[in-house]
Amino acid sequence: MEKIEPIGKRLSPILKEIEETLWEHEATLATKPEFTGEGFRAAAKIFMAAMMDATFDFQQGLHKTQDEMLTNVEALGKEVRSLVFKYTGIDCHKLYKSDGDESN
């Protein structure tokens, strides 16, 4: 059976290209990027997937139990939701309603 490459490894080159494009834009144009609701939602999902992956590795290194890991992951999700809402007014729980327009 063929081994499937992990999704993080498959997406990393694409994410690196996006990062480099953003750096280039900021260095040359420095204009507001004008992300759509869908773009913000996608960025939030990518950030949370990366955070959860890194959190899992970090907690494994600390020899946390599965219950401790689940508690910490839930706390992380709540903190990110709070941070996003505090600085943007966007409720992450509403991002998947109306194509990323959380106001509906």
Coordinates of N, CA, C and O in Angstrom, one line a residue:
M1 N 0.8 -1.2 0.0 CA 0.0 0.0 0.0 C 0.9 1.2 0.0 O 1.9 1.3 0.7
E2 N 0.5 2.2 -0.8 CA 1.3 3.5 -0.9 C 1.1 4.3 0.3 O 0.0 4.5 0.8
K3 N 2.2 4.8 0.8 CA 2.1 5.7 2.0 C 1.7 7.1 1.5 O 2.2 7.7 0.6
I4 N 0.7 7.6 2.2 CA 0.2 9.0 1.9 C 1.0 10.0 2.7 O 1.1 9.8 3.9
E5 N 1.5 11.0 2.0 CA 2.2 12.1 2.7 C 1.3 12.9 3.6 O 0.2 13.2 3.2
P6 N 1.7 13.2 4.9 CA 0.9 14.0 5.8 C 0.4 15.3 5.1 O 1.2 15.9 4.4
I7 N -0.8 15.7 5.4 CA -1.3 16.9 4.8 C -0.5 18.1 5.1 O -0.3 19.0 4.3
G8 N 0.1 18.2 6.3 CA 0.9 19.4 6.7 C 2.2 19.5 5.8 O 2.5 20.6 5.4
K9 N 2.7 18.3 5.5 CA 3.9 18.3 4.6 C 3.5 18.7 3.1 O 4.2 19.4 2.4
R10 N 2.3 18.3 2.7 CA 1.8 18.6 1.4 C 1.5 20.1 1.3 O 1.7 20.7 0.2
L11 N 0.9 20.6 2.3 CA 0.5 22.0 2.2 C 1.6 23.0 2.6 O 1.6 24.2 2.2
S12 N 2.7 22.6 3.3 CA 3.7 23.5 3.7 C 4.4 24.3 2.5 O 4.6 25.5 2.7
P13 N 4.7 23.7 1.4 CA 5.3 24.6 0.3 C 4.3 25.6 -0.2 O 4.7 26.7 -0.5
I14 N 3.0 25.3 -0.2 CA 2.0 26.3 -0.6 C 1.9 27.4 0.4 O 1.9 28.6 0.0
L15 N 1.9 27.1 1.7 CA 1.8 28.1 2.7 C 3.1 28.9 2.7 O 3.0 30.2 3.0
K16 N 4.2 28.3 2.5 CA 5.5 29.1 2.4 C 5.4 30.1 1.2 O 5.8 31.3 1.4
E17 N 4.8 29.7 0.1 CA 4.7 30.6 -1.0 C 3.7 31.8 -0.7 O 4.0 32.9 -1.0
I18 N 2.7 31.5 0.0 CA 1.7 32.5 0.5 C 2.5 33.5 1.5 O 2.3 34.7 1.3
E19 N 3.2 32.9 2.4 CA 4.0 33.8 3.3 C 4.9 34.7 2.6 O 5.0 35.9 2.8
E20 N 5.7 34.1 1.6 CA 6.6 35.0 0.9 C 5.9 36.0 0.1 O 6.4 37.2 0.0
T21 N 4.8 35.7 -0.5 CA 4.0 36.7 -1.2 C 3.5 37.8 -0.3 O 3.6 39.0 -0.7
L22 N 3.1 37.5 0.9 CA 2.7 38.5 1.9 C 3.9 39.4 2.3 O 3.7 40.6 2.3
W23 N 5.0 38.8 2.5 CA 6.2 39.6 2.9 C 6.6 40.6 1.8 O 6.9 41.7 2.0
E24 N 6.5 40.0 0.5 CA 6.9 40.9 -0.6 C 5.9 42.0 -0.8 O 6.3 43.2 -1.0
H25 N 4.6 41.7 -0.6 CA 3.6 42.8 -0.7 C 3.8 43.8 0.4 O 3.8 45.0 0.1
E26 N 4.1 43.4 1.6 CA 4.3 44.4 2.7 C 5.6 45.2 2.5 O 5.6 46.4 2.8
A27 N 6.6 44.6 1.9 CA 7.8 45.3 1.7 C 7.8 46.3 0.5 O 8.4 47.3 0.6
T28 N 6.9 46.0 -0.5 CA 6.9 46.8 -1.6 C 5.7 47.8 -1.7 O 5.9 48.9 -2.0
L29 N 4.5 47.2 -1.4 CA 3.3 48.1 -1.5 C 2.8 48.6 -0.2 O 2.3 49.7 -0.1
A30 N 2.9 47.7 0.8 CA 2.5 48.1 2.2 C 1.0 48.6 2.2 O 0.7 49.5 3.0
T31 N 0.2 48.1 1.4 CA -1.3 48.4 1.4 C -2.0 47.4 2.1 O -1.6 46.2 2.3
K32 N -3.2 47.8 2.6 CA -4.1 46.8 3.3 C -4.5 45.7 2.3 O -4.9 46.0 1.2
P33 N -4.3 44.5 2.7 CA -4.5 43.3 1.8 C -6.0 43.1 1.4 O -6.2 42.5 0.3
E34 N -7.0 43.6 2.1 CA -8.4 43.5 1.8 C -8.8 42.0 1.7 O -9.4 41.6 0.7
F35 N -8.5 41.2 2.7 CA -9.0 39.8 2.7 C -10.5 39.8 2.7 O -11.2 40.6 3.4
T36 N -11.1 38.8 2.1 CA -12.6 38.6 2.1 C -12.9 37.9 3.4 O -12.0 37.4 4.1
G37 N -14.2 37.7 3.6 CA -14.6 36.9 4.8 C -14.1 35.5 4.6 O -13.7 34.8 5.5
E38 N -14.2 34.9 3.4 CA -13.7 33.6 3.1 C -12.2 33.5 3.3 O -11.7 32.5 3.8
G39 N -11.5 34.5 2.9 CA -10.0 34.6 3.1 C -9.7 34.6 4.6 O -8.7 33.9 5.0
F40 N -10.4 35.4 5.4 CA -10.1 35.4 6.8 C -10.4 34.0 7.4 O -9.6 33.5 8.2
R41 N -11.5 33.4 7.0 CA -11.9 32.1 7.6 C -10.8 31.1 7.2 O -10.4 30.3 8.1
A42 N -10.3 31.1 6.0 CA -9.3 30.2 5.6 C -8.0 30.4 6.4 O -7.4 29.4 6.8
A43 N -7.6 31.6 6.6 CA -6.4 31.9 7.4 C -6.6 31.5 8.8 O -5.6 30.9 9.4
A44 N -7.8 31.7 9.4 CA -8.0 31.2 10.8 C -7.9 29.7 10.9 O -7.3 29.2 11.8
K45 N -8.5 29.0 9.9 CA -8.4 27.5 9.9 C -7.0 27.0 9.8 O -6.6 26.1 10.5
I46 N -6.3 27.7 8.9 CA -4.8 27.3 8.7 C -4.1 27.5 10.0 O -3.3 26.6 10.4
F47 N -4.3 28.7 10.6 CA -3.6 29.0 11.8 C -3.9 28.0 12.9 O -3.0 27.5 13.6
M48 N -5.2 27.7 13.1 CA -5.6 26.7 14.1 C -5.1 25.3 13.8 O -4.6 24.6 14.8
A49 N -5.0 24.9 12.6 CA -4.5 23.6 12.3 C -3.0 23.5 12.6 O -2.5 22.5 13.2
A50 N -2.3 24.6 12.3 CA -0.8 24.6 12.6 C -0.6 24.7 14.1 O 0.3 24.0 14.7
M51 N -1.4 25.5 14.8 CA -1.3 25.6 16.3 C -1.6 24.3 17.0 O -0.9 23.8 17.9
M52 N -2.7 23.6 16.5 CA -3.0 22.3 17.1 C -1.9 21.3 16.9 O -1.6 20.5 17.8
D53 N -1.3 21.3 15.7 CA -0.2 20.4 15.4 C 1.0 20.6 16.3 O 1.5 19.7 16.9
A54 N 1.4 21.9 16.4 CA 2.5 22.2 17.3 C 2.2 22.0 18.7 O 3.1 21.5 19.5
T55 N 0.9 22.2 19.1 CA 0.5 22.0 20.5 C 0.6 20.5 20.9 O 1.1 20.1 21.9
F56 N 0.2 19.7 19.9 CA 0.2 18.2 20.1 C 1.7 17.8 20.4 O 2.0 17.1 21.3
D57 N 2.6 18.2 19.5 CA 4.0 17.9 19.7 C 4.6 18.4 21.0 O 5.3 17.7 21.7
F58 N 4.3 19.6 21.3 CA 4.8 20.2 22.6 C 4.3 19.4 23.8 O 5.0 19.1 24.7
Q59 N 3.0 19.1 23.8 CA 2.4 18.4 24.9 C 2.9 17.0 25.0 O 3.1 16.5 26.1
Q60 N 3.1 16.3 23.9 CA 3.7 15.0 23.9 C 5.1 15.0 24.6 O 5.5 14.2 25.3
G61 N 5.9 16.1 24.2 CA 7.2 16.2 24.8 C 7.2 16.4 26.3 O 8.1 16.1 27.0
L62 N 6.1 17.0 26.8 CA 5.9 17.2 28.3 C 5.2 15.9 28.9 O 5.0 16.0 30.1
H63 N 5.0 14.9 28.1 CA 4.4 13.7 28.6 C 3.0 13.9 29.2 O 2.7 13.2 30.3
K64 N 2.2 14.7 28.6 CA 0.9 14.9 29.1 C 0.0 13.7 28.8 O 0.2 13.0 27.8
T65 N -1.0 13.5 29.6 CA -2.0 12.5 29.3 C -2.9 12.9 28.3 O -3.0 14.1 28.0
Q66 N -3.7 12.0 27.7 CA -4.6 12.4 26.7 C -5.7 13.4 27.2 O -6.0 14.3 26.6
D67 N -6.1 13.1 28.4 CA -7.1 14.0 29.1 C -6.5 15.4 29.3 O -7.2 16.4 29.0
E68 N -5.3 15.5 29.7 CA -4.6 16.8 29.8 C -4.5 17.5 28.5 O -4.7 18.7 28.4
M69 N -4.1 16.7 27.5 CA -4.0 17.3 26.1 C -5.3 17.9 25.6 O -5.4 19.0 25.1
L70 N -6.4 17.1 25.8 CA -7.7 17.6 25.4 C -8.1 18.8 26.1 O -8.7 19.7 25.5
T71 N -7.9 18.9 27.4 CA -8.2 20.1 28.2 C -7.4 21.3 27.7 O -8.0 22.4 27.5
N72 N -6.1 21.1 27.4 CA -5.3 22.2 26.9 C -5.7 22.6 25.5 O -5.7 23.8 25.2
V73 N -6.1 21.7 24.6 CA -6.5 22.0 23.3 C -7.8 22.8 23.3 O -8.0 23.8 22.6
E74 N -8.7 22.4 24.2 CA -10.0 23.2 24.4 C -9.7 24.6 24.8 O -10.3 25.5 24.3
A75 N -8.8 24.7 25.8 CA -8.4 26.1 26.3 C -7.8 26.9 25.2 O -8.1 28.1 25.0
L76 N -6.9 26.3 24.3 CA -6.3 27.0 23.2 C -7.4 27.5 22.3 O -7.4 28.7 21.9
G77 N -8.4 26.7 21.9 CA -9.4 27.1 21.0 C -10.2 28.3 21.6 O -10.5 29.2 20.9
K78 N -10.5 28.2 22.9 CA -11.2 29.3 23.5 C -10.4 30.6 23.5 O -11.0 31.7 23.3
E79 N -9.1 30.5 23.8 CA -8.3 31.7 23.8 C -8.2 32.3 22.4 O -8.2 33.5 22.3
V80 N -8.0 31.5 21.4 CA -7.9 32.0 20.0 C -9.3 32.7 19.7 O -9.3 33.8 19.1
R81 N -10.4 32.0 20.0 CA -11.7 32.6 19.7 C -11.8 34.0 20.4 O -12.3 35.0 19.8
S82 N -11.4 34.0 21.7 CA -11.5 35.3 22.4 C -10.6 36.4 21.8 O -11.0 37.5 21.7
L83 N -9.4 36.0 21.5 CA -8.4 36.9 20.9 C -8.9 37.5 19.6 O -8.9 38.7 19.3
V84 N -9.5 36.6 18.7 CA -10.0 37.1 17.4 C -11.2 38.0 17.7 O -11.3 39.1 17.1
F85 N -12.1 37.7 18.6 CA -13.2 38.5 18.8 C -12.8 39.9 19.4 O -13.3 40.9 19.0
K86 N -11.9 39.8 20.4 CA -11.4 41.1 21.0 C -10.9 42.1 20.0 O -11.1 43.3 20.2
Y87 N -10.1 41.6 19.1 CA -9.4 42.5 18.1 C -10.1 42.7 16.8 O -9.7 43.6 16.0
T88 N -11.1 41.9 16.5 CA -11.8 42.1 15.2 C -13.3 42.2 15.3 O -14.0 42.5 14.3
G89 N -13.9 41.7 16.4 CA -15.3 41.7 16.5 C -15.9 40.5 15.8 O -17.1 40.3 15.7
I90 N -15.1 39.6 15.3 CA -15.5 38.4 14.6 C -15.6 37.2 15.5 O -14.7 36.9 16.3
D91 N -16.8 36.6 15.5 CA -17.0 35.4 16.3 C -16.7 34.2 15.5 O -17.4 33.9 14.5
C92 N -15.6 33.5 15.8 CA -15.1 32.3 15.0 C -16.2 31.2 14.9 O -16.2 30.5 13.9
H93 N -17.1 31.1 15.9 CA -18.2 30.1 15.7 C -19.1 30.4 14.6 O -19.9 29.6 14.1
K94 N -19.1 31.7 14.1 CA -20.0 32.1 13.0 C -19.3 32.1 11.7 O -20.0 32.5 10.7
L95 N -18.0 31.8 11.6 CA -17.3 31.9 10.4 C -17.8 31.0 9.3 O -17.6 31.2 8.1
Y96 N -18.5 29.9 9.6 CA -18.9 29.0 8.6 C -20.4 29.1 8.2 O -21.0 28.3 7.6
K97 N -20.9 30.3 8.6 CA -22.3 30.7 8.2 C -22.1 31.8 7.1 O -21.4 32.7 7.3
S98 N -22.9 31.7 6.1 CA -22.9 32.7 5.0 C -21.5 33.0 4.4 O -21.1 34.1 4.3
D99 N -20.8 31.9 4.0 CA -19.5 32.1 3.3 C -18.5 32.9 4.0 O -17.8 33.8 3.4
G100 N -18.4 32.8 5.3 CA -17.4 33.5 6.1 C -17.8 34.8 6.6 O -17.1 35.5 7.3
D101 N -19.0 35.3 6.2 CA -19.5 36.6 6.7 C -20.1 36.3 8.1 O -21.3 35.9 8.1
E102 N -19.4 36.5 9.1 CA -19.8 36.2 10.5 C -20.9 37.1 11.0 O -21.5 36.8 12.0
S103 N -21.2 38.2 10.3 CA -22.3 39.1 10.7 C -23.7 38.6 10.5 O -24.6 39.1 11.1
N104 N -23.8 37.5 9.7 CA -25.2 36.9 9.5 C -25.5 35.9 10.5 O -24.8 35.1 10.9

